Coordinates of C-alpha atoms and ligand atoms in Angstrom, one line a residue:
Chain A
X282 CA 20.8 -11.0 39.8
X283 CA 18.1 -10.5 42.4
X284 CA 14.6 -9.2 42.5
X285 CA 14.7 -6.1 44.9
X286 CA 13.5 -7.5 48.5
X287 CA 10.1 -5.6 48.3
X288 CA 9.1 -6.2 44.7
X289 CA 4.8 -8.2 45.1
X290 CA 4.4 -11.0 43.1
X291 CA 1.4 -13.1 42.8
X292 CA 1.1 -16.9 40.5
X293 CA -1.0 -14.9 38.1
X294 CA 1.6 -12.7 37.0
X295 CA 0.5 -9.7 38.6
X296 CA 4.1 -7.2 40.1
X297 CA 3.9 -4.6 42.3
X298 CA 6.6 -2.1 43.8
X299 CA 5.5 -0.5 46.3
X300 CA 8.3 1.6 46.6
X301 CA 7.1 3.8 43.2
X302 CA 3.4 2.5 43.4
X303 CA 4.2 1.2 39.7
X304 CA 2.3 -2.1 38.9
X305 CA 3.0 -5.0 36.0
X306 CA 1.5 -7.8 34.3
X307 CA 3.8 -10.4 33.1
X308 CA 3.1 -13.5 30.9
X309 CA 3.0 -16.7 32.2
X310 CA 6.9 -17.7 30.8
X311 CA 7.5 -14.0 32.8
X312 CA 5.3 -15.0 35.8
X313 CA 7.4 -18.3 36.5
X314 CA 10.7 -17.0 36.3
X315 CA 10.2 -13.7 38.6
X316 CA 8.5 -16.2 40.8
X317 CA 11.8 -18.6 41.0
X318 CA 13.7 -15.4 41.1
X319 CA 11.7 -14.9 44.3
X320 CA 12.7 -17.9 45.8
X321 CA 16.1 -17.4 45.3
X322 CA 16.6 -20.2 42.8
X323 CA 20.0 -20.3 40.8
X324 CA 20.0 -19.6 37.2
X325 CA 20.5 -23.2 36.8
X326 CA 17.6 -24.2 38.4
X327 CA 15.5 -21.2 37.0
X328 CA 16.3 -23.0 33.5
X329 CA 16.1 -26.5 34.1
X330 CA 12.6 -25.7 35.4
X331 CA 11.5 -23.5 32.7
X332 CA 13.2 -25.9 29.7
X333 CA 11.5 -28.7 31.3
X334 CA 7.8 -27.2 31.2
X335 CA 8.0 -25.4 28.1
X336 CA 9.2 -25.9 24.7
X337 CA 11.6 -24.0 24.3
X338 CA 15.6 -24.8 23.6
X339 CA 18.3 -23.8 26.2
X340 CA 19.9 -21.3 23.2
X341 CA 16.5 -19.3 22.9
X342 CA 16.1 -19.4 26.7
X343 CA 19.3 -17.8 27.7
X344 CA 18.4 -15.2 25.7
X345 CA 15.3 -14.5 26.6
X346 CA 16.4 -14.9 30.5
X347 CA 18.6 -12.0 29.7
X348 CA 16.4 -10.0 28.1
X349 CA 13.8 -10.6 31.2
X350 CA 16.4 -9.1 33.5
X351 CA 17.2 -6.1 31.5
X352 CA 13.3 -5.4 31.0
X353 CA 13.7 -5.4 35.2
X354 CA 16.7 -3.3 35.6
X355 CA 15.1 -1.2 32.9
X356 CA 12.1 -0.7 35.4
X357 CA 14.2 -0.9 38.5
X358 CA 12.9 -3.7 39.8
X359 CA 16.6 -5.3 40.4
X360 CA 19.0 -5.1 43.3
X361 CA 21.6 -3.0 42.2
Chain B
X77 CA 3.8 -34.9 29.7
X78 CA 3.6 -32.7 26.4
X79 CA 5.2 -29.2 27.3
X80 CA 3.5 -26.3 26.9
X81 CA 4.1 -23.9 24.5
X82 CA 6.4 -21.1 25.4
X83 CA 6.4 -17.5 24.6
X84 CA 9.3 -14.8 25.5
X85 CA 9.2 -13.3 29.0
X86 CA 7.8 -10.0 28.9
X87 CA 6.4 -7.5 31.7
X88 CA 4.1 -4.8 31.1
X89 CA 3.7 -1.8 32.7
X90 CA 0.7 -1.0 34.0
X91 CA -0.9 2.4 33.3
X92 CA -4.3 2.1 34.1
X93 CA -6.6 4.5 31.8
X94 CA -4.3 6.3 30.2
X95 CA -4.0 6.1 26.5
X96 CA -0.1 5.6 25.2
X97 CA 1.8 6.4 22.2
X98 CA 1.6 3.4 20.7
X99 CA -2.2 3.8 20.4
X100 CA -4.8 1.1 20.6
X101 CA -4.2 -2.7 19.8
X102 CA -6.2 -3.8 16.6
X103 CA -4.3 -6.8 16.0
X104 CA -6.9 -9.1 17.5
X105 CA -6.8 -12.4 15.8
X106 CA -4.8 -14.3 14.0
X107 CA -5.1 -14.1 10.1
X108 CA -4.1 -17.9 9.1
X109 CA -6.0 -17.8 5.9
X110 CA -6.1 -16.0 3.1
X111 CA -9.2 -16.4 0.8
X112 CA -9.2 -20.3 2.7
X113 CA -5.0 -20.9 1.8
X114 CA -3.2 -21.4 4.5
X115 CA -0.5 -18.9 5.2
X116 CA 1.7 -21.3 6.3
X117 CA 1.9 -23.6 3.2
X118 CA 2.1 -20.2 1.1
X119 CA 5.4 -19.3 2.7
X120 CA 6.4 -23.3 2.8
X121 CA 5.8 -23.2 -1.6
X122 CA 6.5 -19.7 -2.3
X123 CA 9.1 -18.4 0.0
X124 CA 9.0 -15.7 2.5
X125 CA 8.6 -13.2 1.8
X126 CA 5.9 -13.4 -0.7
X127 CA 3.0 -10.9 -2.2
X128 CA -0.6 -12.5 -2.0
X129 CA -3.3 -10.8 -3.7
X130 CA -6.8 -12.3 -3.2
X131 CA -8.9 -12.3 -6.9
X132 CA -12.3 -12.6 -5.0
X133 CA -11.3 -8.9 -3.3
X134 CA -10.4 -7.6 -6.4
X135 CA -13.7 -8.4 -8.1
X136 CA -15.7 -7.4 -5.3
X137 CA -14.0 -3.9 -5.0
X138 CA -14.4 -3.1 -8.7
X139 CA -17.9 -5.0 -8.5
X140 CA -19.0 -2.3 -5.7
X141 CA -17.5 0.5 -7.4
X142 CA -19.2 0.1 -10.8
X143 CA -22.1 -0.2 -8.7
X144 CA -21.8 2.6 -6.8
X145 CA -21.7 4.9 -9.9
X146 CA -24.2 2.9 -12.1
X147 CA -26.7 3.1 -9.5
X148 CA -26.2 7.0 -9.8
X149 CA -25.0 7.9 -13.5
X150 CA -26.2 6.7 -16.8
X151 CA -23.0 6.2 -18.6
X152 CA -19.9 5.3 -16.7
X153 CA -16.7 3.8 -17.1
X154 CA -13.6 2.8 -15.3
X155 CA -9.7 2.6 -17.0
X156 CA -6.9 0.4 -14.9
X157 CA -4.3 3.0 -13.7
X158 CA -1.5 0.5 -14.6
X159 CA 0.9 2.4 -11.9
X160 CA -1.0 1.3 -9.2
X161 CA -0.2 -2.2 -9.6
X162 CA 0.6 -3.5 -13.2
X163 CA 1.3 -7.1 -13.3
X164 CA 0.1 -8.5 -15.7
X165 CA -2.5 -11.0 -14.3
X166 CA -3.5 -8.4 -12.1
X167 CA -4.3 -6.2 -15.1
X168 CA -6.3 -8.5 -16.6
X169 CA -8.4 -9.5 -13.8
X170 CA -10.0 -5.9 -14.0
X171 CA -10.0 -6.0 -18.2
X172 CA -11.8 -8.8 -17.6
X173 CA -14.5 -7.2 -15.6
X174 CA -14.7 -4.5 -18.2
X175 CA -11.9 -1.8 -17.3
X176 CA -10.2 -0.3 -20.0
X177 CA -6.3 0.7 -19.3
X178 CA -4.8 4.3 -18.2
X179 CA -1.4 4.7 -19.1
X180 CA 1.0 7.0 -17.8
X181 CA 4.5 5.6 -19.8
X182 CA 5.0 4.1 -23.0
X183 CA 6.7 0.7 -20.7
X184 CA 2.7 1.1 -19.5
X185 CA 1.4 1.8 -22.7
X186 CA 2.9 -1.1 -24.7
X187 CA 1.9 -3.5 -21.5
X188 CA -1.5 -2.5 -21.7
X189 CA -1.4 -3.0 -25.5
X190 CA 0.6 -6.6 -25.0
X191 CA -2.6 -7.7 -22.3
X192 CA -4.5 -7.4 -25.2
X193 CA -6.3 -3.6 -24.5
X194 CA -7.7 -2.5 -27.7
X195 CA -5.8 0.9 -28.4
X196 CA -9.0 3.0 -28.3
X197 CA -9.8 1.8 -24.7
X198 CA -6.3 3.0 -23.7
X199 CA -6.0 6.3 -22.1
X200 CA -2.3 8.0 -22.2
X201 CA -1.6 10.6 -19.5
X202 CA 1.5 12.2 -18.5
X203 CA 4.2 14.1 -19.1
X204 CA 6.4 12.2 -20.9
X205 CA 5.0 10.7 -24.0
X206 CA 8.1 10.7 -26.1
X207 CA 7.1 10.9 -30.1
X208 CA 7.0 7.4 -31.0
X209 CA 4.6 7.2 -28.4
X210 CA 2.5 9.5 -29.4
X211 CA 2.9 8.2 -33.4
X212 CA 2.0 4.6 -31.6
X213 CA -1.3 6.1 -29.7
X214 CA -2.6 8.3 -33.0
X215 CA -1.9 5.0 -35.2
X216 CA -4.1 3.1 -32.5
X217 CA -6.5 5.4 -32.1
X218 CA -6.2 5.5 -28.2
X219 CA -7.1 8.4 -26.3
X220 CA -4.1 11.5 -25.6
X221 CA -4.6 13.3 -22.6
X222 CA -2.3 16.0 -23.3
X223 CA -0.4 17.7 -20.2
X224 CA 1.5 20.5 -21.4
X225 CA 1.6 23.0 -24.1
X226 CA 5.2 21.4 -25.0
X227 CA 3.2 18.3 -26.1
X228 CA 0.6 20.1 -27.4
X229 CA 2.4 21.6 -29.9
X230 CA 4.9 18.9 -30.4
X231 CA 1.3 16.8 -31.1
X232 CA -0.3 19.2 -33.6
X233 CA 3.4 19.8 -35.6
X234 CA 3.6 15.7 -35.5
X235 CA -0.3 16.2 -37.1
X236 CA 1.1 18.2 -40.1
X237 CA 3.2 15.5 -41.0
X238 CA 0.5 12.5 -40.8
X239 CA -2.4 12.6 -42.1
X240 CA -4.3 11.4 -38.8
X241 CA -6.8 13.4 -36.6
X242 CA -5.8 12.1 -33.3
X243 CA -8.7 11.8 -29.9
X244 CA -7.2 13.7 -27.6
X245 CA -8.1 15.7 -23.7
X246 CA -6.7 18.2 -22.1
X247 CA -5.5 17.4 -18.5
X248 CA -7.0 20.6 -15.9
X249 CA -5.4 21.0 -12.6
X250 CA -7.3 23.6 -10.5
X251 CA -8.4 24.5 -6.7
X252 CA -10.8 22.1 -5.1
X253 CA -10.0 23.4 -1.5
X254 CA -7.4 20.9 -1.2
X255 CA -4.0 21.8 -0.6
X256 CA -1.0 21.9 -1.6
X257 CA -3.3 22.0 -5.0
X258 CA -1.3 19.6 -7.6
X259 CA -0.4 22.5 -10.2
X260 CA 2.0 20.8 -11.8
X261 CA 0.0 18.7 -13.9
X262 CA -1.7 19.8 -17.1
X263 CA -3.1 23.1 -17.3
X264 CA -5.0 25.5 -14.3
X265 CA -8.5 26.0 -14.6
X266 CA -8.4 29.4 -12.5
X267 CA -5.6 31.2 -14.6
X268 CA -7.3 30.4 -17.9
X269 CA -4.8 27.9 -19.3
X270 CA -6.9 25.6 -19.7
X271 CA -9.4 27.3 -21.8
X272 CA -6.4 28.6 -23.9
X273 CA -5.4 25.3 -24.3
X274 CA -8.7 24.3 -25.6
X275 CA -9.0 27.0 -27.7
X276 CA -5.2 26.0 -29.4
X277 CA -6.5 22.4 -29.8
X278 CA -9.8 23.5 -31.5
X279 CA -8.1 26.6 -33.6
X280 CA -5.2 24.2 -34.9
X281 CA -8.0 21.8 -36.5
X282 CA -5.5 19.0 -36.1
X283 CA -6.6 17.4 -33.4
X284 CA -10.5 16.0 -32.0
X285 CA -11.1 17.6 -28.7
X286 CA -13.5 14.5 -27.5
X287 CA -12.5 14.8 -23.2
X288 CA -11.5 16.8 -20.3
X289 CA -9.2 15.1 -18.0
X290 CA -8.7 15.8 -14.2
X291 CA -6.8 14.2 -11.3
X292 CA -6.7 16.1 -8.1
X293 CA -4.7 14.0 -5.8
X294 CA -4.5 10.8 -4.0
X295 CA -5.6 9.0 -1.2
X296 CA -8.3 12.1 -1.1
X297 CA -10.9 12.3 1.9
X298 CA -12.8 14.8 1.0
X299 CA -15.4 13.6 -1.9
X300 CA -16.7 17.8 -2.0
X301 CA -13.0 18.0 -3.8
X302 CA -14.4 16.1 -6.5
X303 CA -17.7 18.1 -6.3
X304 CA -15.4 21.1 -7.1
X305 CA -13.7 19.1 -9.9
X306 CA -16.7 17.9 -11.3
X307 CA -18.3 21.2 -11.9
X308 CA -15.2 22.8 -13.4
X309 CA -14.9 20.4 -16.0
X310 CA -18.7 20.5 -16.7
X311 CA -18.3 24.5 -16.9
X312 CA -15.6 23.8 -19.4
X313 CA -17.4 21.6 -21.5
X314 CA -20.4 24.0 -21.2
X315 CA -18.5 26.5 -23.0
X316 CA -16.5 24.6 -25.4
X317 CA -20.6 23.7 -26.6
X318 CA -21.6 27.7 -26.6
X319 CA -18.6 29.2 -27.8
X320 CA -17.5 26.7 -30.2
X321 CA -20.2 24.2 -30.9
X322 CA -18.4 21.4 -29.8
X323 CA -19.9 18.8 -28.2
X324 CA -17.5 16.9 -25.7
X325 CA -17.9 12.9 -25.0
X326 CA -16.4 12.4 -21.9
X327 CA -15.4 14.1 -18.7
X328 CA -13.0 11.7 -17.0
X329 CA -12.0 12.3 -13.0
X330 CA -9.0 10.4 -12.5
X331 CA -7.9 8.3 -9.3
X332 CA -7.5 9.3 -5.9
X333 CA -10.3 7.4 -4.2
X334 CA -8.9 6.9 -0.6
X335 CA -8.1 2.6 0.6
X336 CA -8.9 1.7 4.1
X337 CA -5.2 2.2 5.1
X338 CA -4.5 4.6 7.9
X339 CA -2.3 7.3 7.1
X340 CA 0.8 8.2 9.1
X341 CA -0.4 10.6 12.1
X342 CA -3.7 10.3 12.2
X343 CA -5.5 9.0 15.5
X344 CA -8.1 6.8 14.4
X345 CA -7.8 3.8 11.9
X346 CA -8.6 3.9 8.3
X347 CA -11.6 1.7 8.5
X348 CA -12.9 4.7 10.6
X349 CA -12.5 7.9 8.8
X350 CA -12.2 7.0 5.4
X351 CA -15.5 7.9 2.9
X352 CA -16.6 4.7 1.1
X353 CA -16.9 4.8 -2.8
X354 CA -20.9 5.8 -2.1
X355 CA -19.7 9.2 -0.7
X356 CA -17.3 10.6 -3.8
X357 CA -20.1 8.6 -6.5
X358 CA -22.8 10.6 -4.6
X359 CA -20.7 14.1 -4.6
X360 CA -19.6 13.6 -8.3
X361 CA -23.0 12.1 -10.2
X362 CA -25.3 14.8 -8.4
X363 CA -22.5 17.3 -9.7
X364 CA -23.0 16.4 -13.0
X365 CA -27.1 15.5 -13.0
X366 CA -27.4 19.2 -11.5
X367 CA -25.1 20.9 -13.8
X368 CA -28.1 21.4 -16.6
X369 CA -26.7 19.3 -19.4
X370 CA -29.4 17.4 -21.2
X371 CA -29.9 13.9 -20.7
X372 CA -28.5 13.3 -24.5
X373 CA -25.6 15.6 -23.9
X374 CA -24.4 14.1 -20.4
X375 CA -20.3 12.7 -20.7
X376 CA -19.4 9.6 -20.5
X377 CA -17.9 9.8 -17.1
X378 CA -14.2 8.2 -16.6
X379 CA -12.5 7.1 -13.5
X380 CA -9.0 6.1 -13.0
X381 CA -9.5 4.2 -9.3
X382 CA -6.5 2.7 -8.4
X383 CA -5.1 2.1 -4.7
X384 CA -9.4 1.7 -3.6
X385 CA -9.6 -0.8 -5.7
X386 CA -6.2 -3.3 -5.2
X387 CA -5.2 -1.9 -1.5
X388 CA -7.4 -4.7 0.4
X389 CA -6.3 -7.1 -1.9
X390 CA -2.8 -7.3 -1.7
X391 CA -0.5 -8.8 1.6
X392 CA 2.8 -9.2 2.3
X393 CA 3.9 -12.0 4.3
X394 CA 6.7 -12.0 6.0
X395 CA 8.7 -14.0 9.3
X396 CA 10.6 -12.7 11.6
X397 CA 14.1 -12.1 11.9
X398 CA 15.5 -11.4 15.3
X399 CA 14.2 -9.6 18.5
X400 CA 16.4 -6.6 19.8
X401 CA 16.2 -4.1 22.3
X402 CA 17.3 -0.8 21.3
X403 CA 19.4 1.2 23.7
X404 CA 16.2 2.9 25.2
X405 CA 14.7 -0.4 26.1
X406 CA 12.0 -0.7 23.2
X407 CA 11.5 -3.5 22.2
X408 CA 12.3 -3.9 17.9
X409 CA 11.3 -6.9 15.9
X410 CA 13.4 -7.5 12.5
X411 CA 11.5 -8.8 9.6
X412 CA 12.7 -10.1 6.1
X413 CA 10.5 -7.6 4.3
X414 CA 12.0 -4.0 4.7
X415 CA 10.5 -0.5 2.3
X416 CA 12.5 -2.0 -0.3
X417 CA 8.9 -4.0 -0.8
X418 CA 7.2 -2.0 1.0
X419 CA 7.2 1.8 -0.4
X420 CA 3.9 2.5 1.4
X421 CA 5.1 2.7 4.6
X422 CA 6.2 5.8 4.2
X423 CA 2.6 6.7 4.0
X424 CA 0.7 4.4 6.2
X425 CA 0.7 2.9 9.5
X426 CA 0.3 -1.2 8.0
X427 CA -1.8 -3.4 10.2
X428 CA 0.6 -6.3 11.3
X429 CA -1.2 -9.6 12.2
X430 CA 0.6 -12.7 13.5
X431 CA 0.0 -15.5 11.6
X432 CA -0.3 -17.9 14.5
X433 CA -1.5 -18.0 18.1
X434 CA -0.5 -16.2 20.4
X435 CA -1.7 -14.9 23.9
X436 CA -3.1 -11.5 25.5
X437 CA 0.1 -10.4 25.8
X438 CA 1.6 -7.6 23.7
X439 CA 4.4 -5.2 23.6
X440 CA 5.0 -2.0 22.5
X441 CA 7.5 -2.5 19.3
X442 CA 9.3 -1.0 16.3
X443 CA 9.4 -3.3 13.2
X444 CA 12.0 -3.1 11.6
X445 CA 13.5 -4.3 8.0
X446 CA 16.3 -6.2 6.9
X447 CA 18.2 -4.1 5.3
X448 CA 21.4 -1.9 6.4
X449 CA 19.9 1.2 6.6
X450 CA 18.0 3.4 8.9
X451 CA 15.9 4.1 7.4
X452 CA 14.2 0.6 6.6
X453 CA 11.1 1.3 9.2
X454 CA 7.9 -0.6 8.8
X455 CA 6.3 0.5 12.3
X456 CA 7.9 3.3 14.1
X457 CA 5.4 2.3 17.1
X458 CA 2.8 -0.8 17.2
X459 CA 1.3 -3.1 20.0
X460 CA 1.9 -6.7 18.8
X461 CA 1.9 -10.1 20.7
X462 CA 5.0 -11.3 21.1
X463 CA 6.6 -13.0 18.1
X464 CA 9.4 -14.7 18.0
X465 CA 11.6 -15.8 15.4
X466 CA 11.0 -17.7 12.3
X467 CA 7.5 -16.8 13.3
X468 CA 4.9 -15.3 9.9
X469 CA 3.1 -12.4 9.9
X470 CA 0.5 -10.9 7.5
X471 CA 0.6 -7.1 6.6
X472 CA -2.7 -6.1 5.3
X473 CA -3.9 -3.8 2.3
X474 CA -0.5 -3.5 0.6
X475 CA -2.2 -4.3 -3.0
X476 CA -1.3 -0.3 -4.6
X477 CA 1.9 0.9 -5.8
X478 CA 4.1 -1.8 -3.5
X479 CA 4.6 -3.9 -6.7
X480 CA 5.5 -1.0 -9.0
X481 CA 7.5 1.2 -6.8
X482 CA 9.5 -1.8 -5.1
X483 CA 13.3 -1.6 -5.4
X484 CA 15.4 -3.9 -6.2
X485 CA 17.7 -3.3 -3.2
X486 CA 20.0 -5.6 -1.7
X487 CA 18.0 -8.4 -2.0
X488 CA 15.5 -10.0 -5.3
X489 CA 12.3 -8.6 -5.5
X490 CA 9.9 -11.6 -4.0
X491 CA 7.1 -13.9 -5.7
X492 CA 3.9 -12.8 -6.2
X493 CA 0.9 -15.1 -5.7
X494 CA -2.6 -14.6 -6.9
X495 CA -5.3 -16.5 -5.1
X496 CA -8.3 -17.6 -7.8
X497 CA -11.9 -17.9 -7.0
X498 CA -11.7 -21.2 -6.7
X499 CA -9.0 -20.3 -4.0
X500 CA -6.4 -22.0 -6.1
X501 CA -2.9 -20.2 -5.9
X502 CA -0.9 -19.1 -8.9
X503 CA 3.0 -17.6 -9.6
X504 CA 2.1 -14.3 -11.2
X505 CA 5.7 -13.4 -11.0
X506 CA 8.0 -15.0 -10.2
X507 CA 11.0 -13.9 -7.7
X508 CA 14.1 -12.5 -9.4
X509 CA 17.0 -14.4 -9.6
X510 CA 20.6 -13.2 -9.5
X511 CA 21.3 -14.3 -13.2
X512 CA 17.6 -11.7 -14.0
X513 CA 20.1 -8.8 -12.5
X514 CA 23.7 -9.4 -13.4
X515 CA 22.0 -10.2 -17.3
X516 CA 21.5 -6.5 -17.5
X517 CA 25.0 -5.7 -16.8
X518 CA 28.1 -5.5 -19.1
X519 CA 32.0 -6.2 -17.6
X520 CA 34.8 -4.0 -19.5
X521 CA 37.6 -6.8 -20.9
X522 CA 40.3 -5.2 -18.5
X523 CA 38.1 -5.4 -15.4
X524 CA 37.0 -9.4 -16.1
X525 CA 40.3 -10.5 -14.7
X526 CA 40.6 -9.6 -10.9
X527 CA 43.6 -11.5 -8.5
X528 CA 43.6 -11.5 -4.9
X529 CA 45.7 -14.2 -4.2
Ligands
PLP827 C1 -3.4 10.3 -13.8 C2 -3.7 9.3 -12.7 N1 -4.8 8.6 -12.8 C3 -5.1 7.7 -11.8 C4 -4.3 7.5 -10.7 C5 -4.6 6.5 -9.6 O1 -4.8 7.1 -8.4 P1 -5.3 6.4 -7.1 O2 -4.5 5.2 -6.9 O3 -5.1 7.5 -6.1 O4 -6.8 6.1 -7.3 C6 -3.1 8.2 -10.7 C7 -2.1 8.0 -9.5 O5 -1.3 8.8 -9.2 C8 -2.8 9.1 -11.7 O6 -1.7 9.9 -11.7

């Protein structure tokens, strides 16, 4: 799953598409993964970085990584 | 390195200016305390979810409302409307403070008597009064607010056959330039039932016409209504004086004081639109000052205040469940309090508060219930920070009619807690128990034996 190529994202959370001109705030959890997203990290990666910063189990994390991408696609900010 | 503390993903579309649907966030801060107990160590002694209903507010409402009218009117009194909330300790709390009962059920009526409510500070309203009731409120001397000419003669035959006089009031509905206009209870000022009815009470010499009863709605933001009330009831005492010489005690208004909830549909929060107790005291005392009574002959002036006096003090808190998206991308939190327990959120829009930090970030949510139907909606559309589950929440201002109307549906009805003024918390009922439920019920012999080996 891939963040579209020309998706803005900056450390403070702040998204942009300037394809629609629709912009997003996303939490800090949010912020890191779309930012790990961005640099092409595996899934693996994405969670052994995330598990390892906050506390949080890999159960709840797996779900919430899913949800994350489906609030994307929901807002087309996904590669199809 | 400790890790830091984690909080769902979310994003958040960013519409800058624009108001949405979901309305502004009020959910500010944390509520971690109530009356100085911790939420947390509630739900850890008392289960989740559980009812918490804070003394100190309960005091302080009454306190301000007695004020409000004593300040205004010589001679005033208030009677518990046991419907709004009739647990036991809760009851007495307000007896205690000087609140005689209102009763609208003979369960009610025995409960009040049981909590140690001398029957002549007992009012009985409503329809159904069977005949032991009533043969229980003449023997007690308590005060029959009669509803319908059914009861009235049922009352005055029951007369002929004891030798008792009973107190009794006539319940008026009328038009206070509210609609719909509650007609159904009692008898209509404007159509002259009401005076007919008073007439029949007075010409049947069975019965002491001491009171005119009125109760024009609820949850009522308009204190002119009660204006209007007030000044029909004063005309009909005004000519049960002329006409028949009869000098009437009290004039008693009923409930329908408004809580700071916010209704269902309206834009702007309850705190913001609803009159305080000042407003209706002001519209109702000046009524009645004006109205040309003198100062010997002015009622005794009755109020039945329920939900403005218990709303405040009651919460509900709950955890969460699960987080869902629904097929349209909202986002839906499930709670383990559904409108089994909370019947007033049919009415309101409940302000939800996390009972633990939490950052900035919000989403736009439904709150859902636990139970299997669709019904079971707490929030069809509310802002929240992001909770997670096993995480508490408070729901505020669910003191009135939550812990009468609750069902028993599915699950046992919860405990109840009151919080002292010492802020000591006490069991005021317990939770059910399956063994409180199945005790009611009877199994046919031929259906005890069941095999599905
Ligand atoms: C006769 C009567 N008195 C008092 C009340 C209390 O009303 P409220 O809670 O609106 O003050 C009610 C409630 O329906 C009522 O029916």
């Amino acid at each position: 799953m891939k963040l579209k190529k020309n998706i803005a994202t900056s450390e403070s959370g702040f998204i942009f598409n300037p394809a629609t001109g629709d912009s997003y705030s996303a939490n800090p959890v949010g912020s890191d993964i779309i930012l790990l997203m961005k640099d092409n990290k595996s899934i693996a990666e994405i969670k052994k970085n995330i598990t390892s910063k906050y506390d949080v189990d890999d159960s709840q994390f797996d779900k919430d990584y899913d949800d994350l991408l489906a609030q994307l696609r929901d807002n087309n900010l996904l590669e199809h | 390195m400790a890790k830091l503390k984690y909080e769902r993903p979310v994003i958040k579309k960013l519409n800058a200016g624009l108001m949405n649907k979901f309305g502004t966030r009020t959910e500010f801060e944390p509520v971690k305390h109530i009356d100085g107990v911790a939420v947390k160590s509630l739900i850890e002694k008392y289960g989740s979810p559980v009812f918490v209903i804070s003394e100190r507010q309960m005091r302080r409402n009454y306190q301000n409302a007695v004020r409000s009218f004593k300040t205004r009117y010589p001679k005033v009194q208030f009677a518990w409307s046991y419907k709004t909330n009739y647990i036991n300790a809760v009851c007495n709390v307000f007896h205690q403070e000087g609140s005689w009962g209102e009763v609208v059920s003979g369960f009610e009526y025995n409960k009040a008597l049981r909590n140690g409510v001398p029957g002549n500070k007992i009012i009985f309203n409503g329809p159904d009064k069977s005949e032991q009731d009533l043969r229980d409120a003449i023997k007690n001397d308590s005060l029959i607010h009669i509803d319908h000419f059914d009861e009235l003669y049922s009352l005055i035959s029951l007369c002929e056959t004891i030798n008792a006089k009973p107190r009794v009031a006539i319940r008026v509905n009328m038009d206070t330039g509210i609609y719909p206009m509650w007609d159904r209870f009692g008898f209509n000022y404007e159509n002259g039932s009401a005076w007919n009815a008073i007439q029949k009470i007075i010409g049947s010499g069975k019965l002491r016409l001491v009171g005119l009863h009125s109760h024009i709605g609820t949850f009522m933001l308009a204190p002119s209504a009660y204006s209007v009330a007030a000044s029909k009831l004063c005309d009909l005492m005004w000519h049960c004086k002329n006409q028949h010489n009869l000098q009437l005690q009290y004039i008693d208004l009923g409930g329908g004081f408004p809580s700071q909830n916010t209704l269902k549909g309206s834009y702007l929060p309850g705190t913001d639109t609803v009159p305080s107790i000042d407003e209706f005291a002001e519209a109702i005392t000046t009524t009645i000052l004006n109205f040309g009574f003198k100062t010997e002959e002015l009622p005794l002036l009755i109020l039945e205040t329920g939900r403005a006096l218990i709303d405040d003090a009651g919460y509900l808190l709950g955890s969460v469940l699960a987080n869902k998206r629904l097929a349209d991308g909202r986002r839906a939190t499930i709670m383990d309090f559904g409108v089994n327990i909370m019947f007033t959120s049919f009415w309101y829009d409940h302000k939800i508060s996390p009972a633990q930090d939490f950052t900035h970030h919000t989403e736009d949510q439904v709150v859902y219930g636990p139970l299997c139907m669709n019904i079971d909606c707490i929030r069809e559309s509310v802002s929240l920070p992001l909770l997670n589950r096993g995480d508490h929440v408070v729901v505020h201002k669910v003191g009135a009619y939550n812990m009468t109307q609750w069902m028993q549906f599915i699950a046992m009805r919860p405990n109840v807690v009151m919080i002292d003024m010492e802020q000591t918390p006490h069991l005021i009922r317990r939770a059910e128990k399956l063994d409180d439920i199945v005790s009611l019920e009877e199994m046919p012999a031929y259906l005890k034996k069941i095999d599905l080996k």
